[in-house]
Amino acid sequence: MGARVGTGPLLRATGIVKAFSNLVALDSVSLDVNPGEIVAVPGHNGSGKSTLVKVLAGVYARDEGEVELADEVELHFIHQDLALIGELSAAENLALVKDEGAGAAAPLRAASERARTIELISRFGAPFDVDRPVRELSPAQRAVVAICRALDGWDHPSNVIVLDESTESLHRNEVEVLFDAVRRLASDGAGVVFVSHRLDEVLNLADRAIVLRDGQTVADERIDELDHARLVELITGAAAHATTDPSGARALDSEADAVLIVRGLRGSTVEHLDFDVRRGEIVGVAGVLGSGREAVPSLVFGAEDAAADRVVVSGRDYQHRSPRASLRRGITFVPSDRARLGSVAEFTARENTTLPQLRTLTGRFGAISVGRERAEAGRLMSEFGVRPPRTEQRLSQFSGGNQQKIVMARALRDDPDILLLDEPTQGVDIGAKAAIYASVDAAAARGTAVVVASSDAKELLRLCDRVIVMRDGHHAVTLSGADLTEHRLVAEGYGLA
């Protein structure tokens, strides 16, 4: 696709290793990019893509391996959020990175910067008003501004630009605008690293794909030797015909009442969703980032604004949803961002475990009984295998896995009717995962209706009786029984089934 310029690679990363505590995020990963080449790095969530980008950017120090750039070559990054200031114009956003100060020459520099911005933008198709605030531009135009900012000041045509999930906020017709810009860069001799989970875009744009799975490089192949089915197989490690027996060993009461009934749920990235969950059933929600998957638990719980035609909880209409009202109705929620939304890092394990139930732990005159609180926290920490079981230790001093166990213990303390989980094992080690899975299984066995939104296909297979696959804000399909395989989950999420 891109014109080949020169002989050696512009960027070569070899044997990159990066671990976080006991979790190995990158295990001897290698990557190289030649002049004029577009190299895609596809992989499922948790494959190591984001960690690799952060290592290349210097955000994370690598534990092992080498990163080499050819002479005079620079590495530039465009991240998913683009990092633009919406109130400033395109020209002002480009000028920000230069830090040339004020003074008498400032107006001349501003005029020069405006002209430079117009010149850069004109390379990428139809120009637009560079004086408009960036927030008023289309997503595709904002992406072009981010590319121009990365290009501004390039002294070498064969630099390397890394696009990290940069199409996530774009509509399909806008993606091609960005791709045209990327192809122009490559034709001028730049090297491009395109990090994405969107397989159709990988096949459309790239010359070569380096596929990551579980922190390892599993393939380095030319795009013309790949198709959708082969890419899905490489990403998941599962052939199209592979089957699995997930939570099917758990017997479900086919006559059990639906504890949660949702009709026409809408909000944030969800356009319309209908689903039911029966007593003792575990229902998964799958889909790629931005599909609406990640919003479902918080919308049902009332943690973010939502509309719905109808929500019924335990046979009663539930109209005015809020976290407080949900807790009163026996609904608990464990968010994906436990540090910001699910816990208080500087509180003790005791305080974090008992926070929502303090009224049940007060003495005769309304004062909190620290003794009862400590005993309850100790019981839950023992039950969930928190190590060390120190009730007075700050939450921030526990490992990530033990922090999540404490959050789960709090959510399950009073045997809720409905348990909503978003990425319940994100960032925890294999031992903590097993403990969390066991706690979810036990809750379902006691009759709790569980909803699990997760980007981890293996997790959904392990836990769920059936899985709702979201795509573009809508319910695409529900998988269960023999249809519930890792390959099918991933393929449906990408719209490739």
Short mmCIF file of C-alpha atoms in Angstrom, two decimals:
data_model
loop_
_atom_site.label_atom_id
_atom_site.label_comp_id
_atom_site.label_asym_id
_atom_site.label_seq_id
_atom_site.Cartn_x
_atom_site.Cartn_y
_atom_site.Cartn_z
CA MET A 1 0.00 0.00 0.00
CA GLY A 2 2.60 2.57 1.08
CA ALA A 3 5.67 3.33 -1.03
CA ARG A 4 8.75 1.53 0.14
CA VAL A 5 11.58 3.96 0.93
CA GLY A 6 15.05 2.88 2.00
CA THR A 7 16.16 -0.49 3.29
CA GLY A 8 16.33 -0.82 7.08
CA PRO A 9 13.48 -0.42 9.59
CA LEU A 10 12.69 3.00 11.02
CA LEU A 11 11.65 1.44 14.33
CA ARG A 12 12.68 -1.89 15.79
CA ALA A 13 11.49 -3.12 19.20
CA THR A 14 12.95 -6.48 20.21
CA GLY A 15 12.12 -8.83 23.08
CA ILE A 16 10.05 -6.32 25.07
CA VAL A 17 9.08 -7.59 28.52
CA LYS A 18 6.87 -5.66 30.93
CA ALA A 19 5.38 -7.04 34.14
CA PHE A 20 3.18 -5.50 36.82
CA SER A 21 3.67 -7.42 40.04
CA ASN A 22 2.82 -11.01 39.13
CA LEU A 23 1.11 -10.08 35.86
CA VAL A 24 3.23 -10.28 32.71
CA ALA A 25 1.68 -7.77 30.30
CA LEU A 26 4.30 -8.18 27.56
CA ASP A 27 6.32 -11.35 27.15
CA SER A 28 9.18 -10.92 24.65
CA VAL A 29 7.16 -8.87 22.14
CA SER A 30 8.90 -7.64 18.98
CA LEU A 31 7.85 -5.05 16.41
CA ASP A 32 9.49 -3.44 13.40
CA VAL A 33 8.31 -0.81 10.90
CA ASN A 34 9.90 -0.03 7.55
CA PRO A 35 9.77 3.27 5.62
CA GLY A 36 6.42 3.69 3.89
CA GLU A 37 4.90 0.72 5.70
CA ILE A 38 1.66 0.56 7.70
CA VAL A 39 1.92 -2.11 10.39
CA ALA A 40 -1.24 -3.02 12.29
CA VAL A 41 -1.15 -4.37 15.84
CA PRO A 42 -4.52 -6.09 16.37
CA GLY A 43 -5.47 -7.98 19.48
CA HIS A 44 -8.33 -8.50 21.87
CA ASN A 45 -8.68 -6.36 25.01
CA GLY A 46 -5.96 -7.42 27.45
CA SER A 47 -3.66 -8.68 24.70
CA GLY A 48 -0.94 -6.14 25.55
CA LYS A 49 -1.57 -3.54 22.82
CA SER A 50 -1.95 -0.58 25.18
CA THR A 51 1.03 -1.61 27.27
CA LEU A 52 3.20 -1.85 24.16
CA VAL A 53 2.19 1.68 23.11
CA LYS A 54 3.03 3.00 26.58
CA VAL A 55 6.43 1.29 26.49
CA LEU A 56 7.18 2.81 23.07
CA ALA A 57 6.08 6.23 24.38
CA GLY A 58 8.24 5.93 27.48
CA VAL A 59 5.26 6.02 29.85
CA TYR A 60 6.27 2.56 31.12
CA ALA A 61 9.89 1.52 31.50
CA ARG A 62 10.48 -1.86 29.87
CA ASP A 63 11.85 -4.62 32.08
CA GLU A 64 13.75 -6.24 29.22
CA GLY A 65 14.31 -5.69 25.51
CA GLU A 66 15.46 -2.93 23.20
CA VAL A 67 13.75 -0.12 21.28
CA GLU A 68 15.80 1.30 18.40
CA LEU A 69 15.09 4.17 16.00
CA ALA A 70 16.99 4.83 12.79
CA ASP A 71 19.16 7.96 12.69
CA GLU A 72 17.18 11.22 12.96
CA VAL A 73 13.87 9.36 13.08
CA GLU A 74 11.29 10.58 15.61
CA LEU A 75 8.38 8.70 17.16
CA HIS A 76 5.01 10.48 17.35
CA PHE A 77 1.75 9.30 18.96
CA ILE A 78 -1.95 9.90 18.38
CA HIS A 79 -4.00 8.45 21.20
CA GLN A 80 -7.67 7.55 21.32
CA ASP A 81 -8.68 10.75 23.14
CA LEU A 82 -6.56 12.88 20.71
CA ALA A 83 -5.55 15.20 23.62
CA LEU A 84 -6.83 18.36 21.91
CA ILE A 85 -8.17 21.42 23.75
CA GLY A 86 -11.71 21.95 22.52
CA GLU A 87 -11.91 25.70 23.20
CA LEU A 88 -8.82 26.41 21.09
CA SER A 89 -8.62 26.49 17.30
CA ALA A 90 -6.69 23.99 15.20
CA ALA A 91 -3.88 26.52 14.76
CA GLU A 92 -3.73 27.20 18.50
CA ASN A 93 -3.64 23.48 19.31
CA LEU A 94 -0.67 23.09 16.98
CA ALA A 95 1.09 26.11 18.49
CA LEU A 96 0.71 24.75 22.03
CA VAL A 97 3.44 22.15 21.62
CA LYS A 98 6.07 24.73 20.63
CA ASP A 99 6.35 26.78 23.84
CA GLU A 100 7.92 29.79 22.10
CA GLY A 101 6.64 32.29 24.65
CA ALA A 102 5.14 35.75 24.19
CA GLY A 103 6.83 38.98 23.22
CA ALA A 104 6.78 41.37 20.31
CA ALA A 105 7.15 38.59 17.75
CA ALA A 106 4.11 36.67 19.03
CA PRO A 107 1.63 38.05 16.41
CA LEU A 108 4.02 37.16 13.60
CA ARG A 109 4.45 33.66 15.00
CA ALA A 110 0.67 33.29 15.27
CA ALA A 111 0.21 34.26 11.61
CA SER A 112 3.00 31.89 10.59
CA GLU A 113 1.48 29.10 12.67
CA ARG A 114 -1.92 29.65 11.08
CA ALA A 115 -0.42 29.44 7.60
CA ARG A 116 1.50 26.31 8.57
CA THR A 117 -1.70 24.71 9.92
CA ILE A 118 -3.56 25.45 6.67
CA GLU A 119 -0.68 23.94 4.70
CA LEU A 120 -0.65 20.76 6.80
CA ILE A 121 -4.42 20.29 6.75
CA SER A 122 -4.56 20.80 2.99
CA ARG A 123 -2.43 17.66 2.59
CA PHE A 124 -5.29 15.56 3.91
CA GLY A 125 -8.20 16.36 1.63
CA ALA A 126 -10.69 19.22 1.83
CA PRO A 127 -9.44 21.99 4.13
CA PHE A 128 -11.59 23.42 6.91
CA ASP A 129 -11.61 26.59 8.99
CA VAL A 130 -8.49 26.45 11.18
CA ASP A 131 -9.83 29.32 13.34
CA ARG A 132 -12.91 27.43 14.58
CA PRO A 133 -12.74 25.93 18.06
CA VAL A 134 -11.78 22.28 17.76
CA ARG A 135 -14.92 21.22 19.66
CA GLU A 136 -17.00 22.46 16.70
CA LEU A 137 -15.15 20.26 14.20
CA SER A 138 -16.29 16.80 13.18
CA PRO A 139 -14.55 13.82 14.82
CA ALA A 140 -12.70 13.13 11.56
CA GLN A 141 -11.51 16.74 11.34
CA ARG A 142 -10.31 16.59 14.94
CA ALA A 143 -8.37 13.43 14.11
CA VAL A 144 -6.73 15.26 11.19
CA VAL A 145 -5.78 18.11 13.54
CA ALA A 146 -4.14 15.58 15.87
CA ILE A 147 -2.17 14.12 12.95
CA CYS A 148 -1.10 17.59 11.82
CA ARG A 149 0.07 18.41 15.33
CA ALA A 150 2.17 15.24 15.30
CA LEU A 151 3.57 16.18 11.87
CA ASP A 152 4.27 19.82 12.67
CA GLY A 153 8.00 20.31 12.96
CA TRP A 154 8.98 17.01 11.35
CA ASP A 155 12.50 17.45 10.03
CA HIS A 156 12.55 13.99 8.48
CA PRO A 157 9.93 12.56 6.08
CA SER A 158 10.50 9.03 7.36
CA ASN A 159 9.41 9.46 10.95
CA VAL A 160 7.13 6.96 12.70
CA ILE A 161 3.60 7.74 13.82
CA VAL A 162 1.68 5.47 16.21
CA LEU A 163 -2.13 5.58 16.07
CA ASP A 164 -3.59 4.05 19.23
CA GLU A 165 -7.27 3.15 18.66
CA SER A 166 -7.60 6.50 16.87
CA THR A 167 -10.79 5.54 14.99
CA GLU A 168 -12.76 4.77 18.15
CA SER A 169 -14.78 8.01 18.14
CA LEU A 170 -15.24 8.18 14.35
CA HIS A 171 -18.24 7.21 12.28
CA ARG A 172 -17.58 4.76 9.47
CA ASN A 173 -17.62 7.43 6.75
CA GLU A 174 -15.14 9.51 8.76
CA VAL A 175 -12.72 6.62 9.19
CA GLU A 176 -11.85 6.73 5.49
CA VAL A 177 -10.90 10.41 5.81
CA LEU A 178 -8.39 9.47 8.49
CA PHE A 179 -7.16 6.50 6.47
CA ASP A 180 -6.53 8.73 3.44
CA ALA A 181 -4.37 10.93 5.67
CA VAL A 182 -2.46 7.92 6.97
CA ARG A 183 -1.88 6.57 3.46
CA ARG A 184 -0.48 9.94 2.39
CA LEU A 185 1.98 9.82 5.28
CA ALA A 186 3.11 6.35 4.27
CA SER A 187 3.47 7.37 0.62
CA ASP A 188 5.83 10.15 1.77
CA GLY A 189 8.02 7.55 3.49
CA ALA A 190 6.72 7.60 7.06
CA GLY A 191 6.29 4.41 9.03
CA VAL A 192 2.89 3.88 10.65
CA VAL A 193 1.91 1.67 13.59
CA PHE A 194 -1.87 1.20 13.65
CA VAL A 195 -3.08 -0.26 16.95
CA SER A 196 -6.69 -1.41 16.68
CA HIS A 197 -9.21 -4.06 17.64
CA ARG A 198 -11.30 -3.36 14.51
CA LEU A 199 -10.38 -6.13 12.13
CA ASP A 200 -12.07 -4.72 9.03
CA GLU A 201 -9.97 -1.56 9.45
CA VAL A 202 -6.81 -3.61 9.92
CA LEU A 203 -7.47 -5.50 6.69
CA ASN A 204 -8.38 -2.29 4.85
CA LEU A 205 -5.43 -0.13 5.89
CA ALA A 206 -2.37 -2.16 6.80
CA ASP A 207 0.43 -3.79 4.82
CA ARG A 208 1.33 -6.18 7.62
CA ALA A 209 -0.17 -7.33 10.94
CA ILE A 210 1.65 -8.22 14.14
CA VAL A 211 -0.95 -9.99 16.29
CA LEU A 212 -0.74 -9.98 20.09
CA ARG A 213 -2.45 -12.46 22.39
CA ASP A 214 -2.00 -12.70 26.17
CA GLY A 215 1.04 -10.43 25.99
CA GLN A 216 2.84 -12.42 23.30
CA THR A 217 3.44 -12.03 19.57
CA VAL A 218 1.54 -14.88 17.93
CA ALA A 219 1.84 -13.85 14.28
CA ASP A 220 3.66 -11.44 11.96
CA GLU A 221 2.02 -11.81 8.55
CA ARG A 222 1.37 -9.88 5.37
CA ILE A 223 -2.19 -8.59 5.12
CA ASP A 224 -2.69 -10.16 1.70
CA GLU A 225 -2.15 -13.55 3.39
CA LEU A 226 -4.88 -12.94 6.00
CA ASP A 227 -8.66 -12.83 6.08
CA HIS A 228 -11.25 -12.18 8.80
CA ALA A 229 -11.49 -15.80 9.89
CA ARG A 230 -7.72 -16.22 10.18
CA LEU A 231 -7.36 -12.97 12.14
CA VAL A 232 -10.07 -13.99 14.62
CA GLU A 233 -8.39 -17.36 15.04
CA LEU A 234 -5.01 -15.70 15.72
CA ILE A 235 -6.51 -13.19 18.17
CA THR A 236 -8.48 -15.75 20.17
CA GLY A 237 -6.29 -18.82 19.77
CA ALA A 238 -9.46 -20.74 18.98
CA ALA A 239 -10.44 -22.28 15.67
CA ALA A 240 -13.88 -21.45 14.29
CA HIS A 241 -15.23 -24.91 15.09
CA ALA A 242 -13.91 -25.01 18.67
CA THR A 243 -16.57 -25.37 21.34
CA THR A 244 -16.54 -24.95 25.06
CA ASP A 245 -18.55 -25.95 28.09
CA PRO A 246 -18.68 -22.73 30.10
CA SER A 247 -20.92 -22.56 33.15
CA GLY A 248 -23.25 -25.18 31.73
CA ALA A 249 -22.49 -27.46 34.66
CA ARG A 250 -24.66 -25.19 36.84
CA ALA A 251 -28.26 -26.36 36.74
CA LEU A 252 -30.71 -23.53 36.12
CA ASP A 253 -34.36 -23.53 37.08
CA SER A 254 -36.11 -23.00 33.75
CA GLU A 255 -39.24 -21.95 35.65
CA ALA A 256 -37.46 -19.30 37.72
CA ASP A 257 -38.94 -15.82 37.56
CA ALA A 258 -37.10 -12.98 35.86
CA VAL A 259 -35.67 -10.85 38.67
CA LEU A 260 -34.59 -8.12 36.24
CA ILE A 261 -36.56 -7.12 33.12
CA VAL A 262 -35.18 -4.31 30.94
CA ARG A 263 -36.95 -2.88 27.91
CA GLY A 264 -35.64 -0.11 25.65
CA LEU A 265 -32.59 0.84 27.72
CA ARG A 266 -30.84 3.90 26.25
CA GLY A 267 -27.99 6.12 27.28
CA SER A 268 -24.34 7.03 26.57
CA THR A 269 -23.26 4.38 24.04
CA VAL A 270 -26.41 2.22 24.25
CA GLU A 271 -29.07 2.91 21.61
CA HIS A 272 -31.62 0.25 22.54
CA LEU A 273 -31.41 -2.88 24.66
CA ASP A 274 -33.94 -5.44 25.90
CA PHE A 275 -32.98 -8.29 28.23
CA ASP A 276 -34.14 -10.37 31.21
CA VAL A 277 -32.17 -12.10 33.95
CA ARG A 278 -33.68 -14.95 35.97
CA ARG A 279 -33.04 -15.81 39.57
CA GLY A 280 -29.69 -17.64 39.84
CA GLU A 281 -28.70 -16.85 36.24
CA ILE A 282 -25.43 -15.23 35.11
CA VAL A 283 -25.85 -13.20 31.92
CA GLY A 284 -22.81 -11.75 30.18
CA VAL A 285 -22.54 -8.62 28.06
CA ALA A 286 -19.83 -8.71 25.38
CA GLY A 287 -18.68 -6.40 22.60
CA VAL A 288 -15.71 -4.35 21.52
CA LEU A 289 -14.85 -1.04 23.18
CA GLY A 290 -17.52 1.52 22.31
CA SER A 291 -20.14 -1.10 21.47
CA GLY A 292 -22.23 -0.17 24.51
CA ARG A 293 -21.09 -3.18 26.54
CA GLU A 294 -19.27 -1.19 29.19
CA ALA A 295 -22.25 1.11 29.87
CA VAL A 296 -24.92 -1.51 30.56
CA PRO A 297 -24.29 -2.20 34.29
CA SER A 298 -23.97 1.48 35.22
CA LEU A 299 -27.09 2.41 33.24
CA VAL A 300 -29.16 -0.24 35.00
CA PHE A 301 -27.75 0.75 38.41
CA GLY A 302 -28.45 4.45 37.85
CA ALA A 303 -24.81 5.51 38.05
CA GLU A 304 -25.19 7.43 34.78
CA ASP A 305 -28.13 9.04 33.03
CA ALA A 306 -30.34 6.59 31.18
CA ALA A 307 -33.78 6.28 29.67
CA ALA A 308 -35.80 3.11 29.39
CA ASP A 309 -39.25 2.09 28.25
CA ARG A 310 -39.53 -0.13 31.32
CA VAL A 311 -37.35 -1.65 34.05
CA VAL A 312 -38.84 -4.22 36.43
CA VAL A 313 -36.98 -5.41 39.53
CA SER A 314 -38.39 -8.36 41.47
CA GLY A 315 -41.83 -7.83 39.97
CA ARG A 316 -42.02 -4.08 40.65
CA ASP A 317 -41.56 -1.22 38.19
CA TYR A 318 -38.35 0.71 38.79
CA GLN A 319 -38.66 4.16 37.21
CA HIS A 320 -36.46 6.66 39.03
CA ARG A 321 -33.13 4.87 39.09
CA SER A 322 -30.23 6.07 41.20
CA PRO A 323 -27.44 4.32 43.11
CA ARG A 324 -29.19 4.96 46.43
CA ALA A 325 -32.53 3.64 45.16
CA SER A 326 -30.84 0.62 43.58
CA LEU A 327 -29.15 -0.35 46.82
CA ARG A 328 -32.50 -0.12 48.60
CA ARG A 329 -34.00 -2.48 46.00
CA GLY A 330 -31.28 -5.07 46.49
CA ILE A 331 -29.11 -4.15 43.49
CA THR A 332 -25.34 -3.83 43.89
CA PHE A 333 -22.76 -2.68 41.35
CA VAL A 334 -19.01 -3.26 41.07
CA PRO A 335 -17.56 -0.76 38.54
CA SER A 336 -14.49 -1.40 36.41
CA ASP A 337 -12.59 1.55 37.90
CA ARG A 338 -12.45 0.38 41.50
CA ALA A 339 -9.85 3.01 42.45
CA ARG A 340 -12.02 5.96 41.40
CA LEU A 341 -15.58 4.65 41.68
CA GLY A 342 -15.58 1.46 43.72
CA SER A 343 -13.51 2.19 46.81
CA VAL A 344 -11.71 4.79 48.91
CA ALA A 345 -7.99 4.05 48.68
CA GLU A 346 -7.01 5.84 51.91
CA PHE A 347 -9.77 4.22 53.98
CA THR A 348 -9.02 0.98 55.77
CA ALA A 349 -10.19 -2.42 54.59
CA ARG A 350 -12.72 -2.34 57.44
CA GLU A 351 -14.19 0.99 56.30
CA ASN A 352 -14.30 -0.03 52.63
CA THR A 353 -15.97 -3.34 53.40
CA THR A 354 -18.77 -1.90 55.53
CA LEU A 355 -19.40 1.55 53.97
CA PRO A 356 -22.90 0.98 52.53
CA GLN A 357 -24.17 -0.88 55.60
CA LEU A 358 -23.10 1.42 58.42
CA ARG A 359 -26.68 1.77 59.72
CA THR A 360 -26.69 -1.94 60.54
CA LEU A 361 -23.48 -1.55 62.56
CA THR A 362 -24.49 1.28 64.88
CA GLY A 363 -24.94 1.08 68.62
CA ARG A 364 -27.84 2.19 70.82
CA PHE A 365 -27.23 5.92 70.36
CA GLY A 366 -26.51 5.89 66.62
CA ALA A 367 -22.74 5.73 66.91
CA ILE A 368 -20.88 3.29 64.69
CA SER A 369 -19.72 0.23 66.62
CA VAL A 370 -16.11 -0.15 65.47
CA GLY A 371 -15.97 -3.53 67.18
CA ARG A 372 -18.95 -4.87 65.21
CA GLU A 373 -17.59 -3.24 62.06
CA ARG A 374 -14.18 -4.86 62.56
CA ALA A 375 -15.73 -8.26 63.23
CA GLU A 376 -17.89 -8.05 60.10
CA ALA A 377 -14.95 -6.91 57.95
CA GLY A 378 -12.78 -9.71 59.35
CA ARG A 379 -15.45 -12.30 58.56
CA LEU A 380 -15.81 -11.10 54.98
CA MET A 381 -12.05 -10.83 54.41
CA SER A 382 -11.62 -14.38 55.64
CA GLU A 383 -14.49 -15.64 53.50
CA PHE A 384 -13.05 -13.98 50.38
CA GLY A 385 -9.45 -14.99 51.09
CA VAL A 386 -8.02 -11.47 51.46
CA ARG A 387 -4.32 -11.63 52.33
CA PRO A 388 -3.18 -10.31 54.71
CA PRO A 389 -6.54 -10.20 56.57
CA ARG A 390 -5.71 -6.89 58.28
CA THR A 391 -8.89 -4.92 58.76
CA GLU A 392 -7.05 -1.72 59.75
CA GLN A 393 -4.68 -1.67 56.77
CA ARG A 394 -5.31 1.01 54.16
CA LEU A 395 -6.88 -0.32 50.99
CA SER A 396 -4.09 1.23 48.90
CA GLN A 397 -1.58 -1.04 50.67
CA PHE A 398 -3.25 -4.23 49.40
CA SER A 399 -2.51 -5.78 46.00
CA GLY A 400 -4.94 -5.11 43.16
CA GLY A 401 -6.41 -8.59 43.48
CA ASN A 402 -7.04 -8.20 47.21
CA GLN A 403 -8.54 -4.75 46.69
CA GLN A 404 -11.01 -6.26 44.23
CA LYS A 405 -11.85 -9.07 46.66
CA ILE A 406 -12.70 -6.44 49.28
CA VAL A 407 -14.94 -4.57 46.81
CA MET A 408 -16.65 -7.85 45.87
CA ALA A 409 -17.09 -8.78 49.53
CA ARG A 410 -18.88 -5.49 50.16
CA ALA A 411 -21.13 -5.98 47.12
CA LEU A 412 -22.14 -9.50 48.17
CA ARG A 413 -22.37 -8.98 51.92
CA ASP A 414 -26.17 -8.87 52.09
CA ASP A 415 -26.94 -11.42 49.34
CA PRO A 416 -28.28 -8.92 46.78
CA ASP A 417 -31.13 -9.82 44.46
CA ILE A 418 -29.16 -8.43 41.51
CA LEU A 419 -25.38 -8.12 41.11
CA LEU A 420 -24.04 -5.90 38.30
CA LEU A 421 -20.36 -6.33 37.39
CA ASP A 422 -18.21 -4.35 34.96
CA GLU A 423 -14.80 -5.95 34.23
CA PRO A 424 -14.79 -7.78 37.60
CA THR A 425 -11.25 -9.19 37.26
CA GLN A 426 -9.53 -6.38 35.38
CA GLY A 427 -5.92 -6.04 36.54
CA VAL A 428 -5.93 -8.93 39.04
CA ASP A 429 -3.75 -12.02 39.10
CA ILE A 430 -4.87 -15.55 38.32
CA GLY A 431 -5.37 -16.50 41.97
CA ALA A 432 -7.61 -13.52 42.65
CA LYS A 433 -9.55 -14.27 39.46
CA ALA A 434 -10.32 -17.77 40.68
CA ALA A 435 -11.53 -16.42 44.03
CA ILE A 436 -13.74 -13.80 42.37
CA TYR A 437 -15.21 -16.37 39.98
CA ALA A 438 -15.99 -18.63 42.92
CA SER A 439 -17.77 -15.78 44.73
CA VAL A 440 -19.90 -15.02 41.66
CA ASP A 441 -20.78 -18.71 41.25
CA ALA A 442 -21.74 -18.90 44.92
CA ALA A 443 -23.92 -15.79 44.67
CA ALA A 444 -25.78 -17.26 41.68
CA ALA A 445 -26.22 -20.55 43.55
CA ARG A 446 -27.91 -18.59 46.35
CA GLY A 447 -30.33 -17.06 43.83
CA THR A 448 -28.70 -13.76 42.91
CA ALA A 449 -29.29 -12.65 39.30
CA VAL A 450 -25.92 -11.57 37.88
CA VAL A 451 -25.01 -9.34 34.93
CA VAL A 452 -21.32 -9.39 33.89
CA ALA A 453 -19.99 -6.93 31.30
CA SER A 454 -16.50 -7.97 30.27
CA SER A 455 -13.99 -7.55 27.46
CA ASP A 456 -12.48 -10.94 28.37
CA ALA A 457 -14.12 -13.65 26.26
CA LYS A 458 -12.62 -16.42 28.39
CA GLU A 459 -14.11 -14.82 31.50
CA LEU A 460 -17.57 -14.74 29.96
CA LEU A 461 -17.25 -18.38 28.89
CA ARG A 462 -16.17 -19.34 32.40
CA LEU A 463 -19.00 -17.53 34.20
CA CYS A 464 -22.05 -17.09 32.03
CA ASP A 465 -25.12 -19.11 31.12
CA ARG A 466 -25.68 -16.90 28.10
CA VAL A 467 -24.03 -13.80 26.65
CA ILE A 468 -25.58 -10.74 25.01
CA VAL A 469 -23.27 -9.37 22.30
CA MET A 470 -23.46 -5.60 21.77
CA ARG A 471 -22.52 -3.90 18.52
CA ASP A 472 -22.84 -0.18 17.72
CA GLY A 473 -25.08 0.38 20.74
CA HIS A 474 -27.53 -2.39 19.87
CA HIS A 475 -28.14 -5.98 20.93
CA ALA A 476 -26.59 -7.96 18.05
CA VAL A 477 -27.16 -11.54 19.23
CA THR A 478 -27.47 -13.71 22.35
CA LEU A 479 -25.23 -16.78 22.53
CA SER A 480 -25.73 -19.82 24.74
CA GLY A 481 -25.10 -23.56 24.79
CA ALA A 482 -23.07 -24.92 21.87
CA ASP A 483 -23.11 -21.49 20.17
CA LEU A 484 -21.23 -19.90 23.08
CA THR A 485 -17.60 -20.23 21.95
CA GLU A 486 -14.70 -17.82 22.14
CA HIS A 487 -14.44 -17.65 18.38
CA ARG A 488 -18.15 -16.88 17.98
CA LEU A 489 -18.07 -14.26 20.75
CA VAL A 490 -15.20 -12.38 19.16
CA ALA A 491 -16.54 -12.74 15.61
CA GLU A 492 -20.00 -11.46 16.61
CA GLY A 493 -18.42 -8.54 18.47
CA TYR A 494 -16.59 -7.49 15.32
CA GLY A 495 -19.63 -8.15 13.12
CA LEU A 496 -17.81 -10.93 11.25
CA ALA A 497 -19.97 -13.95 12.07
#
